[in-house]
Amino acid sequence: MAWRNVIITQHAKLSYSSNMMQVQTSKGITQIPLSDIALLLVESTQVVITSQLISKLAEQGCKVIFVDNKYNPITETVNYYAPKCNYQNLLAQLHWDKTLKQRLWTKVVWLKMNNQLNVLKNYHLPTEKVEQEINKLEFNDVSNREAVVAREYFQELFGKSFVRQDEGDTINAALNYGYSILLSSFNRRIVQNGYETYLGIHHSSIANQFNLASDLMEPFRPFVDYWVAGQKLKDFTPDVRYGLVELLSLQIKYNGKATLLANAIDLFTKECLGYLSSDVDKVESVMDFVNEVPNHAIVDNV
């Protein structure tokens, strides 16, 4: 099973050789087994990557993410066809029951808000307003409690002057970067399970080819918030970006058992897809924090 998150941070040539990714820099050549790589983040615009390597990584189901000059993830590789994709899966997805989708969205929103509440509790911040809004959640979140809670939550977590849309702010840059890593991870799991990322249960933008991943990732956003709030961020440095990628290795509780965030993403995706396809009766997932703010140093940067 792929487990390594590899970041390329300097001028390099990436190529394929005998089931290995070959990384050539001014310091020499490093080889990494393709089967180990879950995510390849190309964090320099001075990297050359061969088409053969991209093809082989796609065969392995590895996500390759490219960034812009400001280090924001700007594009990623998406396979034309999932390894398990077939007509039956696509047909089932096109005809997912509306009520099932709305029930799942209600669960997703509740999980997200509950995790936001737990973030505030972990940092000993006021929770009364958020708890009040969570108790007002209705079926399919028709009153949009998600947005109301988000407004209260971010101001409690990052201060009353915090504005989520301020793209020039270091905290927002870190949040957006972390969310992009989450989105890519969910895309990978959805495709691996044989489904299309375009067809969501709530998000439905024609400009968003990742609507389903945008839906399913919502309960996991607070784990990014949790990490960012635990750092003293002055600038959006490489160490911050490494830490956000390594967040996939954060230990959390999933249905009462300790696991890595990446594993929880896999389990949650499978359970949601199984529910929508009527393979399971309900989504019982519950996730929680281990009382530790991570500060991992990545070991796979080049």
mmCIF file of C-alpha atoms in Angstrom, residues 91-279:
data_model
loop_
_atom_site.group_PDB
_atom_site.id
_atom_site.type_symbol
_atom_site.label_atom_id
_atom_site.label_comp_id
_atom_site.label_asym_id
_atom_site.label_seq_id
_atom_site.Cartn_x
_atom_site.Cartn_y
_atom_site.Cartn_z
ATOM 1 C CA LEU A 91 -25.004 4.322 -13.859
ATOM 2 C CA ALA A 92 -25.499 3.835 -10.119
ATOM 3 C CA GLN A 93 -23.864 7.183 -9.379
ATOM 4 C CA LEU A 94 -26.067 8.976 -11.901
ATOM 5 C CA HIS A 95 -29.130 7.526 -10.164
ATOM 6 C CA TRP A 96 -28.145 7.861 -6.516
ATOM 7 C CA ASP A 97 -31.354 8.354 -4.555
ATOM 8 C CA LYS A 98 -32.031 12.011 -3.740
ATOM 9 C CA THR A 99 -33.116 11.256 -0.178
ATOM 10 C CA LEU A 100 -29.969 9.213 0.458
ATOM 11 C CA LYS A 101 -27.843 12.092 -0.817
ATOM 12 C CA GLN A 102 -29.650 14.556 1.441
ATOM 13 C CA ARG A 103 -29.348 12.260 4.465
ATOM 14 C CA LEU A 104 -25.652 11.857 3.842
ATOM 15 C CA TRP A 105 -25.177 15.598 3.422
ATOM 16 C CA THR A 106 -26.923 16.149 6.761
ATOM 17 C CA LYS A 107 -24.508 13.675 8.359
ATOM 18 C CA VAL A 108 -21.509 15.304 6.657
ATOM 19 C CA VAL A 109 -22.502 18.764 7.907
ATOM 20 C CA TRP A 110 -23.101 17.464 11.440
ATOM 21 C CA LEU A 111 -19.703 15.753 11.487
ATOM 22 C CA LYS A 112 -17.994 18.905 10.232
ATOM 23 C CA MET A 113 -19.655 21.153 12.811
ATOM 24 C CA ASN A 114 -19.032 18.653 15.601
ATOM 25 C CA ASN A 115 -15.353 18.505 14.678
ATOM 26 C CA GLN A 116 -15.223 22.305 14.613
ATOM 27 C CA LEU A 117 -16.716 22.271 18.094
ATOM 28 C CA ASN A 118 -14.045 19.805 19.221
ATOM 29 C CA VAL A 119 -11.304 22.058 17.834
ATOM 30 C CA LEU A 120 -12.571 24.915 20.003
ATOM 31 C CA LYS A 121 -12.798 22.620 23.027
ATOM 32 C CA ASN A 122 -9.237 21.390 22.494
ATOM 33 C CA TYR A 123 -8.001 24.984 22.550
ATOM 34 C CA HIS A 124 -10.252 25.890 25.514
ATOM 35 C CA LEU A 125 -12.152 28.494 23.512
ATOM 36 C CA PRO A 126 -15.815 29.531 23.902
ATOM 37 C CA THR A 127 -18.241 27.046 22.331
ATOM 38 C CA GLU A 128 -21.695 28.260 23.356
ATOM 39 C CA LYS A 129 -22.626 30.001 20.078
ATOM 40 C CA VAL A 130 -21.398 27.118 17.943
ATOM 41 C CA GLU A 131 -23.276 24.571 20.079
ATOM 42 C CA GLN A 132 -26.470 26.598 19.760
ATOM 43 C CA GLU A 133 -26.225 26.615 15.969
ATOM 44 C CA ILE A 134 -25.412 22.901 15.765
ATOM 45 C CA ASN A 135 -28.631 22.185 17.657
ATOM 46 C CA LYS A 136 -30.550 24.031 14.916
ATOM 47 C CA LEU A 137 -29.352 21.702 12.142
ATOM 48 C CA GLU A 138 -32.223 20.530 9.914
ATOM 49 C CA PHE A 139 -32.505 17.805 7.299
ATOM 50 C CA ASN A 140 -30.242 18.598 4.317
ATOM 51 C CA ASP A 141 -29.126 21.715 6.245
ATOM 52 C CA VAL A 142 -31.830 23.763 4.538
ATOM 53 C CA SER A 143 -31.162 26.735 6.854
ATOM 54 C CA ASN A 144 -27.418 26.624 6.064
ATOM 55 C CA ARG A 145 -26.196 26.198 9.640
ATOM 56 C CA GLU A 146 -22.864 25.157 8.134
ATOM 57 C CA ALA A 147 -22.153 28.737 7.039
ATOM 58 C CA VAL A 148 -23.373 30.278 10.298
ATOM 59 C CA VAL A 149 -21.205 27.964 12.394
ATOM 60 C CA ALA A 150 -18.184 28.579 10.150
ATOM 61 C CA ARG A 151 -18.434 32.335 10.706
ATOM 62 C CA GLU A 152 -18.581 31.990 14.496
ATOM 63 C CA TYR A 153 -15.984 29.221 14.572
ATOM 64 C CA PHE A 154 -13.232 30.942 12.595
ATOM 65 C CA GLN A 155 -13.531 34.137 14.624
ATOM 66 C CA GLU A 156 -13.293 32.208 17.890
ATOM 67 C CA LEU A 157 -10.318 30.201 16.607
ATOM 68 C CA PHE A 158 -8.295 32.929 14.895
ATOM 69 C CA GLY A 159 -9.645 36.165 16.389
ATOM 70 C CA LYS A 160 -12.534 38.540 15.768
ATOM 71 C CA SER A 161 -10.661 40.375 13.012
ATOM 72 C CA PHE A 162 -10.042 37.198 11.004
ATOM 73 C CA VAL A 163 -11.601 37.186 7.520
ATOM 74 C CA ARG A 164 -11.687 33.831 5.774
ATOM 75 C CA GLN A 165 -11.586 35.322 2.250
ATOM 76 C CA ASP A 166 -8.340 37.266 2.791
ATOM 77 C CA GLU A 167 -6.052 35.353 0.421
ATOM 78 C CA GLY A 168 -3.014 37.446 1.354
ATOM 79 C CA ASP A 169 -3.185 36.383 4.976
ATOM 80 C CA THR A 170 -0.698 33.707 6.137
ATOM 81 C CA ILE A 171 -3.338 31.759 8.059
ATOM 82 C CA ASN A 172 -5.644 31.668 5.038
ATOM 83 C CA ALA A 173 -2.763 30.588 2.810
ATOM 84 C CA ALA A 174 -2.026 27.691 5.164
ATOM 85 C CA LEU A 175 -5.694 26.707 5.407
ATOM 86 C CA ASN A 176 -6.147 26.749 1.632
ATOM 87 C CA TYR A 177 -2.995 24.698 1.121
ATOM 88 C CA GLY A 178 -4.111 22.106 3.661
ATOM 89 C CA TYR A 179 -7.598 21.917 2.175
ATOM 90 C CA SER A 180 -6.080 21.363 -1.276
ATOM 91 C CA ILE A 181 -4.114 18.391 0.054
ATOM 92 C CA LEU A 182 -7.313 16.998 1.586
ATOM 93 C CA LEU A 183 -9.233 17.485 -1.659
ATOM 94 C CA SER A 184 -6.581 15.644 -3.624
ATOM 95 C CA SER A 185 -6.600 12.770 -1.126
ATOM 96 C CA PHE A 186 -10.368 12.383 -1.421
ATOM 97 C CA ASN A 187 -10.184 12.545 -5.220
ATOM 98 C CA ARG A 188 -7.684 9.709 -5.165
ATOM 99 C CA ARG A 189 -9.874 7.530 -2.917
ATOM 100 C CA ILE A 190 -13.028 8.187 -4.939
ATOM 101 C CA VAL A 191 -11.335 7.238 -8.200
ATOM 102 C CA GLN A 192 -9.727 4.168 -6.632
ATOM 103 C CA ASN A 193 -13.190 2.996 -5.587
ATOM 104 C CA GLY A 194 -14.414 3.314 -9.160
ATOM 105 C CA TYR A 195 -16.524 6.485 -9.020
ATOM 106 C CA GLU A 196 -16.546 9.874 -10.747
ATOM 107 C CA THR A 197 -15.430 12.941 -8.804
ATOM 108 C CA TYR A 198 -17.636 15.280 -10.864
ATOM 109 C CA LEU A 199 -21.011 14.064 -9.543
ATOM 110 C CA GLY A 200 -21.502 15.256 -5.966
ATOM 111 C CA ILE A 201 -24.252 14.937 -3.380
ATOM 112 C CA HIS A 202 -24.463 18.664 -2.575
ATOM 113 C CA HIS A 203 -21.793 20.601 -4.452
ATOM 114 C CA SER A 204 -22.869 20.822 -8.078
ATOM 115 C CA SER A 205 -20.807 23.524 -9.772
ATOM 116 C CA ILE A 206 -20.210 22.930 -13.473
ATOM 117 C CA ALA A 207 -16.800 24.570 -12.979
ATOM 118 C CA ASN A 208 -15.803 22.086 -10.262
ATOM 119 C CA GLN A 209 -14.753 18.664 -11.501
ATOM 120 C CA PHE A 210 -14.269 17.561 -7.893
ATOM 121 C CA ASN A 211 -17.787 18.097 -6.515
ATOM 122 C CA LEU A 212 -17.956 14.725 -4.754
ATOM 123 C CA ALA A 213 -14.565 15.158 -3.096
ATOM 124 C CA SER A 214 -15.623 18.678 -2.065
ATOM 125 C CA ASP A 215 -18.626 17.099 -0.321
ATOM 126 C CA LEU A 216 -16.900 14.234 1.450
ATOM 127 C CA MET A 217 -13.882 16.218 2.666
ATOM 128 C CA GLU A 218 -15.973 18.664 4.729
ATOM 129 C CA PRO A 219 -15.745 16.808 8.090
ATOM 130 C CA PHE A 220 -11.958 16.655 7.704
ATOM 131 C CA ARG A 221 -11.358 20.377 7.225
ATOM 132 C CA PRO A 222 -11.248 20.962 11.008
ATOM 133 C CA PHE A 223 -8.154 18.747 11.245
ATOM 134 C CA VAL A 224 -6.359 21.286 9.055
ATOM 135 C CA ASP A 225 -7.760 24.134 11.168
ATOM 136 C CA TYR A 226 -6.578 22.320 14.304
ATOM 137 C CA TRP A 227 -3.012 22.080 13.016
ATOM 138 C CA VAL A 228 -2.854 25.661 11.727
ATOM 139 C CA ALA A 229 -4.231 27.057 14.993
ATOM 140 C CA GLY A 230 -1.483 25.240 16.887
ATOM 141 C CA GLN A 231 1.323 26.937 14.964
ATOM 142 C CA LYS A 232 2.745 30.427 15.389
ATOM 143 C CA LEU A 233 2.608 31.386 11.741
ATOM 144 C CA LYS A 234 4.458 34.475 10.584
ATOM 145 C CA ASP A 235 5.144 33.492 6.985
ATOM 146 C CA PHE A 236 3.993 30.742 4.651
ATOM 147 C CA THR A 237 7.345 28.961 4.755
ATOM 148 C CA PRO A 238 8.400 25.559 3.349
ATOM 149 C CA ASP A 239 8.231 24.122 6.884
ATOM 150 C CA VAL A 240 4.569 25.105 7.087
ATOM 151 C CA ARG A 241 3.842 23.430 3.762
ATOM 152 C CA TYR A 242 5.729 20.280 4.763
ATOM 153 C CA GLY A 243 3.757 20.132 7.993
ATOM 154 C CA LEU A 244 0.455 20.409 6.143
ATOM 155 C CA VAL A 245 1.359 17.564 3.798
ATOM 156 C CA GLU A 246 2.477 15.458 6.761
ATOM 157 C CA LEU A 247 -0.896 16.141 8.378
ATOM 158 C CA LEU A 248 -2.098 13.060 6.489
ATOM 159 C CA SER A 249 -0.014 11.131 9.044
ATOM 160 C CA LEU A 250 -1.748 12.794 12.003
ATOM 161 C CA GLN A 251 -3.065 10.239 14.479
ATOM 162 C CA ILE A 252 -6.776 10.653 15.155
ATOM 163 C CA LYS A 253 -9.602 8.561 16.567
ATOM 164 C CA TYR A 254 -11.980 7.055 14.022
ATOM 165 C CA ASN A 255 -14.965 5.166 15.416
ATOM 166 C CA GLY A 256 -13.121 4.993 18.724
ATOM 167 C CA LYS A 257 -9.923 3.494 17.321
ATOM 168 C CA ALA A 258 -6.588 5.199 16.764
ATOM 169 C CA THR A 259 -5.630 5.543 13.112
ATOM 170 C CA LEU A 260 -3.893 7.911 10.731
ATOM 171 C CA LEU A 261 -5.838 10.683 9.050
ATOM 172 C CA ALA A 262 -5.062 9.175 5.630
ATOM 173 C CA ASN A 263 -6.573 5.845 6.698
ATOM 174 C CA ALA A 264 -9.661 7.585 8.085
ATOM 175 C CA ILE A 265 -10.148 9.324 4.723
ATOM 176 C CA ASP A 266 -10.075 5.932 3.027
ATOM 177 C CA LEU A 267 -12.562 4.366 5.469
ATOM 178 C CA PHE A 268 -14.947 7.324 5.361
ATOM 179 C CA THR A 269 -14.927 7.461 1.562
ATOM 180 C CA LYS A 270 -15.719 3.749 1.282
ATOM 181 C CA GLU A 271 -18.514 3.997 3.838
ATOM 182 C CA CYS A 272 -20.141 6.990 2.127
ATOM 183 C CA LEU A 273 -19.939 5.420 -1.324
ATOM 184 C CA GLY A 274 -21.325 2.183 0.076
ATOM 185 C CA TYR A 275 -24.242 4.063 1.618
ATOM 186 C CA LEU A 276 -25.053 5.934 -1.588
ATOM 187 C CA SER A 277 -24.952 2.662 -3.518
ATOM 188 C CA SER A 278 -27.187 0.989 -0.877
ATOM 189 C CA ASP A 279 -24.450 -1.454 0.149
#
